Amino acid sequence: TGGEPVGRPFLDSLACDRVSVERAAGGAHTTDPLAPARAGAAAALRLHRTTGPDRTFLDADVRPALNADNSVGAIVVMLRDVTAEVLQ
């Protein structure tokens, strides 16, 4: 949807039109792809950006950053552009 990403939800700021959960600790299935990380577990996502001129696919390694009391203090996401592999 374009514009400044600050303050917007994570997936919205990346203009993802589809997200698939590739792997979630404990085999969690949910409509919220970030739910495993919010619950303290890691997840692997495939982010699809197929609308507009930039057809892009990103792999996201999503991990919780735990506080001393094991509550989730933050979520850390590492992205990798896998467009070339997906479109080959």
mmCIF file with all atom_site columns, C-alpha atoms in Angstrom:
data_model
loop_
_atom_site.group_PDB
_atom_site.id
_atom_site.type_symbol
_atom_site.label_atom_id
_atom_site.label_alt_id
_atom_site.label_comp_id
_atom_site.label_asym_id
_atom_site.label_entity_id
_atom_site.label_seq_id
_atom_site.pdbx_PDB_ins_code
_atom_site.Cartn_x
_atom_site.Cartn_y
_atom_site.Cartn_z
_atom_site.occupancy
_atom_site.B_iso_or_equiv
_atom_site.pdbx_formal_charge
_atom_site.auth_seq_id
_atom_site.auth_comp_id
_atom_site.auth_asym_id
_atom_site.auth_atom_id
_atom_site.pdbx_PDB_model_num
ATOM 1  C CA . THR A 1 1  ? 0.000  0.000   0.000   1.00 0.00 ? 1  THR A CA 1
ATOM 2  C CA . GLY A 1 2  ? 3.055  2.240   -0.004  1.00 0.00 ? 2  GLY A CA 1
ATOM 3  C CA . GLY A 1 3  ? 3.912  5.144   2.234   1.00 0.00 ? 3  GLY A CA 1
ATOM 4  C CA . GLU A 1 4  ? 5.899  5.408   5.431   1.00 0.00 ? 4  GLU A CA 1
ATOM 5  C CA . PRO A 1 5  ? 6.171  2.007   7.190   1.00 0.00 ? 5  PRO A CA 1
ATOM 6  C CA . VAL A 1 6  ? 6.809  3.404   10.691  1.00 0.00 ? 6  VAL A CA 1
ATOM 7  C CA . GLY A 1 7  ? 3.926  2.717   13.048  1.00 0.00 ? 7  GLY A CA 1
ATOM 8  C CA . ARG A 1 8  ? 2.192  0.287   10.695  1.00 0.00 ? 8  ARG A CA 1
ATOM 9  C CA . PRO A 1 9  ? 1.707  -3.441  11.343  1.00 0.00 ? 9  PRO A CA 1
ATOM 10 C CA . PHE A 1 10 ? 4.769  -5.455  10.267  1.00 0.00 ? 10 PHE A CA 1
ATOM 11 C CA . LEU A 1 11 ? 3.211  -7.395  7.393   1.00 0.00 ? 11 LEU A CA 1
ATOM 12 C CA . ASP A 1 12 ? 1.310  -4.347  6.153   1.00 0.00 ? 12 ASP A CA 1
ATOM 13 C CA . SER A 1 13 ? 4.493  -2.259  6.099   1.00 0.00 ? 13 SER A CA 1
ATOM 14 C CA . LEU A 1 14 ? 6.083  -4.826  3.757   1.00 0.00 ? 14 LEU A CA 1
ATOM 15 C CA . ALA A 1 15 ? 3.013  -4.775  1.471   1.00 0.00 ? 15 ALA A CA 1
ATOM 16 C CA . CYS A 1 16 ? 2.562  -8.554  1.688   1.00 0.00 ? 16 CYS A CA 1
ATOM 17 C CA . ASP A 1 17 ? -0.579 -9.848  0.056   1.00 0.00 ? 17 ASP A CA 1
ATOM 18 C CA . ARG A 1 18 ? -0.085 -13.421 1.280   1.00 0.00 ? 18 ARG A CA 1
ATOM 19 C CA . VAL A 1 19 ? 1.916  -15.135 4.023   1.00 0.00 ? 19 VAL A CA 1
ATOM 20 C CA . SER A 1 20 ? 2.517  -18.852 4.336   1.00 0.00 ? 20 SER A CA 1
ATOM 21 C CA . VAL A 1 21 ? 3.830  -20.476 7.500   1.00 0.00 ? 21 VAL A CA 1
ATOM 22 C CA . GLU A 1 22 ? 6.667  -22.738 6.400   1.00 0.00 ? 22 GLU A CA 1
ATOM 23 C CA . ARG A 1 23 ? 7.547  -23.953 9.899   1.00 0.00 ? 23 ARG A CA 1
ATOM 24 C CA . ALA A 1 24 ? 6.356  -23.145 13.404  1.00 0.00 ? 24 ALA A CA 1
ATOM 25 C CA . ALA A 1 25 ? 7.706  -24.627 16.637  1.00 0.00 ? 25 ALA A CA 1
ATOM 26 C CA . GLY A 1 26 ? 5.259  -27.139 18.027  1.00 0.00 ? 26 GLY A CA 1
ATOM 27 C CA . GLY A 1 27 ? 3.433  -27.328 14.703  1.00 0.00 ? 27 GLY A CA 1
ATOM 28 C CA . ALA A 1 28 ? 1.220  -24.387 15.635  1.00 0.00 ? 28 ALA A CA 1
ATOM 29 C CA . HIS A 1 29 ? -1.480 -23.577 13.102  1.00 0.00 ? 29 HIS A CA 1
ATOM 30 C CA . THR A 1 30 ? -3.144 -20.190 13.285  1.00 0.00 ? 30 THR A CA 1
ATOM 31 C CA . THR A 1 31 ? -4.486 -17.418 11.115  1.00 0.00 ? 31 THR A CA 1
ATOM 32 C CA . ASP A 1 32 ? -1.934 -15.056 12.719  1.00 0.00 ? 32 ASP A CA 1
ATOM 33 C CA . PRO A 1 33 ? 1.500  -15.874 11.244  1.00 0.00 ? 33 PRO A CA 1
ATOM 34 C CA . LEU A 1 34 ? 3.256  -14.050 14.097  1.00 0.00 ? 34 LEU A CA 1
ATOM 35 C CA . ALA A 1 35 ? 1.358  -15.951 16.827  1.00 0.00 ? 35 ALA A CA 1
ATOM 36 C CA . PRO A 1 36 ? 4.135  -18.522 17.459  1.00 0.00 ? 36 PRO A CA 1
ATOM 37 C CA . ALA A 1 37 ? 6.667  -15.731 18.138  1.00 0.00 ? 37 ALA A CA 1
ATOM 38 C CA . ARG A 1 38 ? 4.201  -13.883 20.369  1.00 0.00 ? 38 ARG A CA 1
ATOM 39 C CA . ALA A 1 39 ? 3.855  -17.145 22.329  1.00 0.00 ? 39 ALA A CA 1
ATOM 40 C CA . GLY A 1 40 ? 7.640  -17.550 22.645  1.00 0.00 ? 40 GLY A CA 1
ATOM 41 C CA . ALA A 1 41 ? 8.371  -19.916 19.731  1.00 0.00 ? 41 ALA A CA 1
ATOM 42 C CA . ALA A 1 42 ? 10.267 -19.484 16.470  1.00 0.00 ? 42 ALA A CA 1
ATOM 43 C CA . ALA A 1 43 ? 8.610  -19.602 13.049  1.00 0.00 ? 43 ALA A CA 1
ATOM 44 C CA . ALA A 1 44 ? 9.626  -19.496 9.397   1.00 0.00 ? 44 ALA A CA 1
ATOM 45 C CA . LEU A 1 45 ? 7.382  -17.578 7.001   1.00 0.00 ? 45 LEU A CA 1
ATOM 46 C CA . ARG A 1 46 ? 7.266  -17.017 3.244   1.00 0.00 ? 46 ARG A CA 1
ATOM 47 C CA . LEU A 1 47 ? 6.053  -13.499 2.459   1.00 0.00 ? 47 LEU A CA 1
ATOM 48 C CA . HIS A 1 48 ? 4.455  -13.016 -0.947  1.00 0.00 ? 48 HIS A CA 1
ATOM 49 C CA . ARG A 1 49 ? 4.407  -9.575  -2.548  1.00 0.00 ? 49 ARG A CA 1
ATOM 50 C CA . THR A 1 50 ? 2.723  -10.329 -5.848  1.00 0.00 ? 50 THR A CA 1
ATOM 51 C CA . THR A 1 51 ? 0.738  -7.173  -6.520  1.00 0.00 ? 51 THR A CA 1
ATOM 52 C CA . GLY A 1 52 ? 2.179  -4.102  -8.190  1.00 0.00 ? 52 GLY A CA 1
ATOM 53 C CA . PRO A 1 53 ? 5.338  -3.866  -10.286 1.00 0.00 ? 53 PRO A CA 1
ATOM 54 C CA . ASP A 1 54 ? 7.603  -5.568  -7.724  1.00 0.00 ? 54 ASP A CA 1
ATOM 55 C CA . ARG A 1 55 ? 6.832  -9.278  -7.559  1.00 0.00 ? 55 ARG A CA 1
ATOM 56 C CA . THR A 1 56 ? 8.919  -10.283 -4.552  1.00 0.00 ? 56 THR A CA 1
ATOM 57 C CA . PHE A 1 57 ? 9.167  -13.280 -2.264  1.00 0.00 ? 57 PHE A CA 1
ATOM 58 C CA . LEU A 1 58 ? 10.839 -13.035 1.135   1.00 0.00 ? 58 LEU A CA 1
ATOM 59 C CA . ASP A 1 59 ? 11.710 -15.713 3.672   1.00 0.00 ? 59 ASP A CA 1
ATOM 60 C CA . ALA A 1 60 ? 11.296 -14.508 7.240   1.00 0.00 ? 60 ALA A CA 1
ATOM 61 C CA . ASP A 1 61 ? 12.992 -16.128 10.228  1.00 0.00 ? 61 ASP A CA 1
ATOM 62 C CA . VAL A 1 62 ? 10.817 -14.961 13.137  1.00 0.00 ? 62 VAL A CA 1
ATOM 63 C CA . ARG A 1 63 ? 12.131 -15.302 16.684  1.00 0.00 ? 63 ARG A CA 1
ATOM 64 C CA . PRO A 1 64 ? 10.998 -14.056 20.068  1.00 0.00 ? 64 PRO A CA 1
ATOM 65 C CA . ALA A 1 65 ? 13.419 -12.071 22.239  1.00 0.00 ? 65 ALA A CA 1
ATOM 66 C CA . LEU A 1 66 ? 12.657 -13.173 25.774  1.00 0.00 ? 66 LEU A CA 1
ATOM 67 C CA . ASN A 1 67 ? 12.821 -11.120 28.947  1.00 0.00 ? 67 ASN A CA 1
ATOM 68 C CA . ALA A 1 68 ? 14.454 -12.465 32.116  1.00 0.00 ? 68 ALA A CA 1
ATOM 69 C CA . ASP A 1 69 ? 11.072 -13.845 33.207  1.00 0.00 ? 69 ASP A CA 1
ATOM 70 C CA . ASN A 1 70 ? 10.670 -15.687 29.842  1.00 0.00 ? 70 ASN A CA 1
ATOM 71 C CA . SER A 1 71 ? 7.940  -13.345 28.632  1.00 0.00 ? 71 SER A CA 1
ATOM 72 C CA . VAL A 1 72 ? 8.269  -12.088 25.059  1.00 0.00 ? 72 VAL A CA 1
ATOM 73 C CA . GLY A 1 73 ? 9.846  -8.630  25.106  1.00 0.00 ? 73 GLY A CA 1
ATOM 74 C CA . ALA A 1 74 ? 10.246 -8.210  21.355  1.00 0.00 ? 74 ALA A CA 1
ATOM 75 C CA . ILE A 1 75 ? 10.070 -10.097 18.084  1.00 0.00 ? 75 ILE A CA 1
ATOM 76 C CA . VAL A 1 76 ? 13.143 -10.203 15.845  1.00 0.00 ? 76 VAL A CA 1
ATOM 77 C CA . VAL A 1 77 ? 12.712 -10.905 12.131  1.00 0.00 ? 77 VAL A CA 1
ATOM 78 C CA . MET A 1 78 ? 15.487 -11.628 9.642   1.00 0.00 ? 78 MET A CA 1
ATOM 79 C CA . LEU A 1 79 ? 14.432 -11.350 5.999   1.00 0.00 ? 79 LEU A CA 1
ATOM 80 C CA . ARG A 1 80 ? 16.013 -12.911 2.907   1.00 0.00 ? 80 ARG A CA 1
ATOM 81 C CA . ASP A 1 81 ? 14.964 -12.132 -0.652  1.00 0.00 ? 81 ASP A CA 1
ATOM 82 C CA . VAL A 1 82 ? 14.267 -15.512 -2.301  1.00 0.00 ? 82 VAL A CA 1
ATOM 83 C CA . THR A 1 83 ? 12.594 -14.150 -5.442  1.00 0.00 ? 83 THR A CA 1
ATOM 84 C CA . ALA A 1 84 ? 15.184 -15.615 -7.812  1.00 0.00 ? 84 ALA A CA 1
ATOM 85 C CA . GLU A 1 85 ? 14.761 -19.114 -6.358  1.00 0.00 ? 85 GLU A CA 1
ATOM 86 C CA . VAL A 1 86 ? 10.951 -18.946 -6.361  1.00 0.00 ? 86 VAL A CA 1
ATOM 87 C CA . LEU A 1 87 ? 10.630 -17.636 -9.923  1.00 0.00 ? 87 LEU A CA 1
ATOM 88 C CA . GLN A 1 88 ? 13.203 -19.941 -11.553 1.00 0.00 ? 88 GLN A CA 1
#
